[in-house]
Amino acid sequence: MEPSALAKLLDQEAWALLNALPPYEEKLAMVLSERLRAKGFDPEVVALVLTQSRLRAKAEPKFGPFADGMLFTPAGLEQATRLVVAAHHAQRYLAAGITTVADLTCGIGADSMAFAGVGLTVLATDLDEATAAVATVNLRAFPEAVVRHADGLALDLAAEGLTGGTGGIYADPARRTRSGKRIFDPKAYAPALDDVWALRDQVPAVGIKVGPGIPHEGLPQDCEAQWVSVDGDVVEAGLWFGPLAPDGPGRSALLLRTDGGQTSARTYRGDGIGTGTGEGETLPDAVEGVDGVGRYLYEPDGAVIRAGLVADLSRELDGRLLDRTIAYVTTDTRHDDAGQVPLATGYRVLDTMPFGVKRLKSYLRARDVGRVTIKKRGTAVTPESLRAQLALKGSAEATLVLTRVAGSQQILVVEPLGSPAAPTTTPGSTPGSPSDSE
């Protein structure tokens, strides 16, 4: 967004128009645009407010009702931290005794909103003038926050009062090019990751948001690297230094679940000796062994997988991996997670069979299955392609897992724990039986 466009958007009449618009609907946008122009509104203003209305609707999953009073840029919204996650960032600084935070790459101001919301003094900076202006609008309700159009790395940290033990630094480096292409090399972040974590020599309390795909190799040994999932989706990773990592260096997973407007959280660090990600990497010391399919299958939360804690979870479940490179854990004993936020989704294994479309099609038709949920790990088969090949027409439902078992492509027929087990006739092995119903 150009500064001139932002100035037009912040005009009293344009701002009032934006806030008076009905909830955004793509199919009605053109009709609404024509209606507003017919009423005499500037066509550029109409385009600006409708764009913001669309972005606000898109932002609702991240910001909830706060989105209705915010401004966005497309790139800023794409990278912005969800407020439910930003709140946990803010709590780290608060618990560490930090009173002032410099948000070096504030973007549209999502994390700065959370910092100011818990009473921290915030200095937010951004290199892009229009983005800094948008952040100023979004932080207008927080007198604790000041926004500057500036290079955060060029700040005089001592002069800003950040080096006395109660100051902290936060950064969310840009991970996309101007064309929108995702950047995977941390050295190509803007600013480069090395330049940001070097600041811990001046300010020990440093937090950095990074992409969840960041490799474990090369991460500083003195940080807590934490992967975060929200309702099962892995949304980010964070690197936390000094007092922001009270449990010490290592890898952890933060799992957040929302239900009825309430959020539950669970942090998992495992036993600290797991290696690898559990997805595409061999886990030589992960478990006692890789063996056949047990009665139950557990799919770890994505944050647990990305944090490389599948082996830890496998030991906790007294289980084993189906394959050393696949993040599925199988057990012979059911384990019910008493927590509000489970570390893994559990399934009862009904049947297994070698992969084969003809065999699977016959199996499902014999059971009147017409709808299938297909999960996959470690196979090139796409659920859409397989579903089309099966061409099912029955009335029953089934859940299929396409994966490798000790290197062999297999199909597991499963059902979520809590569902009554259905009698089956297995064209292969039979991990469960009708008497296993619970």
PDB file of N, CA and C in Angstrom, residues 295-296 334 348-350 415 419-424 430-438:
ATOM      1  N   ARG A 295      -2.452 -52.772  17.609  1.00  0.00           N
ATOM      2  CA  ARG A 295      -3.908 -52.594  17.639  1.00  0.00           C
ATOM      3  C   ARG A 295      -4.317 -51.135  17.495  1.00  0.00           C
ATOM      4  N   TYR A 296      -3.396 -50.231  17.819  1.00  0.00           N
ATOM      5  CA  TYR A 296      -3.732 -48.814  17.805  1.00  0.00           C
ATOM      6  C   TYR A 296      -2.682 -48.026  17.038  1.00  0.00           C
ATOM      7  N   ARG A 334      -4.098 -49.439  24.338  1.00  0.00           N
ATOM      8  CA  ARG A 334      -4.721 -48.128  24.160  1.00  0.00           C
ATOM      9  C   ARG A 334      -4.240 -47.158  25.231  1.00  0.00           C
ATOM     10  N   ARG A 348      -8.168 -46.781  16.346  1.00  0.00           N
ATOM     11  CA  ARG A 348      -8.170 -48.231  16.477  1.00  0.00           C
ATOM     12  C   ARG A 348      -7.901 -48.799  15.085  1.00  0.00           C
ATOM     13  N   VAL A 349      -6.954 -49.725  14.992  1.00  0.00           N
ATOM     14  CA  VAL A 349      -6.634 -50.334  13.701  1.00  0.00           C
ATOM     15  C   VAL A 349      -7.566 -51.515  13.471  1.00  0.00           C
ATOM     16  N   LEU A 350      -8.328 -51.459  12.401  1.00  0.00           N
ATOM     17  CA  LEU A 350      -9.260 -52.533  12.079  1.00  0.00           C
ATOM     18  C   LEU A 350      -8.649 -53.570  11.153  1.00  0.00           C
ATOM     19  N   GLU A 415     -10.317 -46.381  12.698  1.00  0.00           N
ATOM     20  CA  GLU A 415     -11.401 -45.499  13.110  1.00  0.00           C
ATOM     21  C   GLU A 415     -10.950 -44.737  14.350  1.00  0.00           C
ATOM     22  N   SER A 419     -15.013 -44.344  18.729  1.00  0.00           N
ATOM     23  CA  SER A 419     -16.031 -44.906  17.846  1.00  0.00           C
ATOM     24  C   SER A 419     -16.136 -46.401  18.102  1.00  0.00           C
ATOM     25  N   PRO A 420     -17.317 -46.975  17.992  1.00  0.00           N
ATOM     26  CA  PRO A 420     -17.443 -48.419  18.195  1.00  0.00           C
ATOM     27  C   PRO A 420     -16.774 -49.174  17.070  1.00  0.00           C
ATOM     28  N   ALA A 421     -16.018 -50.200  17.419  1.00  0.00           N
ATOM     29  CA  ALA A 421     -15.330 -50.990  16.399  1.00  0.00           C
ATOM     30  C   ALA A 421     -16.334 -51.814  15.612  1.00  0.00           C
ATOM     31  N   ALA A 422     -16.099 -51.907  14.337  1.00  0.00           N
ATOM     32  CA  ALA A 422     -16.975 -52.695  13.475  1.00  0.00           C
ATOM     33  C   ALA A 422     -16.292 -54.022  13.142  1.00  0.00           C
ATOM     34  N   PRO A 423     -17.050 -55.134  13.125  1.00  0.00           N
ATOM     35  CA  PRO A 423     -16.444 -56.405  12.746  1.00  0.00           C
ATOM     36  C   PRO A 423     -15.872 -56.309  11.337  1.00  0.00           C
ATOM     37  N   THR A 424     -14.725 -56.908  11.134  1.00  0.00           N
ATOM     38  CA  THR A 424     -14.080 -56.849   9.823  1.00  0.00           C
ATOM     39  C   THR A 424     -13.517 -58.199   9.440  1.00  0.00           C
ATOM     40  N   THR A 430      -4.876 -58.989  10.935  1.00  0.00           N
ATOM     41  CA  THR A 430      -5.992 -58.441  11.693  1.00  0.00           C
ATOM     42  C   THR A 430      -5.511 -58.017  13.060  1.00  0.00           C
ATOM     43  N   PRO A 431      -5.093 -56.738  13.218  1.00  0.00           N
ATOM     44  CA  PRO A 431      -4.634 -56.266  14.516  1.00  0.00           C
ATOM     45  C   PRO A 431      -5.749 -56.274  15.544  1.00  0.00           C
ATOM     46  N   GLY A 432      -6.998 -56.010  15.127  1.00  0.00           N
ATOM     47  CA  GLY A 432      -8.098 -55.967  16.081  1.00  0.00           C
ATOM     48  C   GLY A 432      -9.125 -57.002  15.707  1.00  0.00           C
ATOM     49  N   SER A 433     -10.149 -57.131  16.545  1.00  0.00           N
ATOM     50  CA  SER A 433     -11.251 -58.035  16.274  1.00  0.00           C
ATOM     51  C   SER A 433     -12.498 -57.461  16.912  1.00  0.00           C
ATOM     52  N   PRO A 434     -13.705 -58.001  16.635  1.00  0.00           N
ATOM     53  CA  PRO A 434     -14.915 -57.451  17.211  1.00  0.00           C
ATOM     54  C   PRO A 434     -14.881 -57.353  18.737  1.00  0.00           C
ATOM     55  N   SER A 435     -14.167 -58.256  19.411  1.00  0.00           N
ATOM     56  CA  SER A 435     -14.103 -58.235  20.866  1.00  0.00           C
ATOM     57  C   SER A 435     -13.281 -57.078  21.385  1.00  0.00           C
ATOM     58  N   ASP A 436     -12.593 -56.366  20.472  1.00  0.00           N
ATOM     59  CA  ASP A 436     -11.768 -55.235  20.904  1.00  0.00           C
ATOM     60  C   ASP A 436     -12.580 -53.952  21.063  1.00  0.00           C
ATOM     61  N   SER A 437     -13.865 -53.971  20.748  1.00  0.00           N
ATOM     62  CA  SER A 437     -14.679 -52.771  20.829  1.00  0.00           C
ATOM     63  C   SER A 437     -14.647 -52.199  22.233  1.00  0.00           C
ATOM     64  N   GLU A 438     -14.591 -50.832  22.287  1.00  0.00           N
ATOM     65  CA  GLU A 438     -14.540 -50.166  23.587  1.00  0.00           C
ATOM     66  C   GLU A 438     -15.525 -49.020  23.599  1.00  0.00           C
TER      67      GLU A 438
END
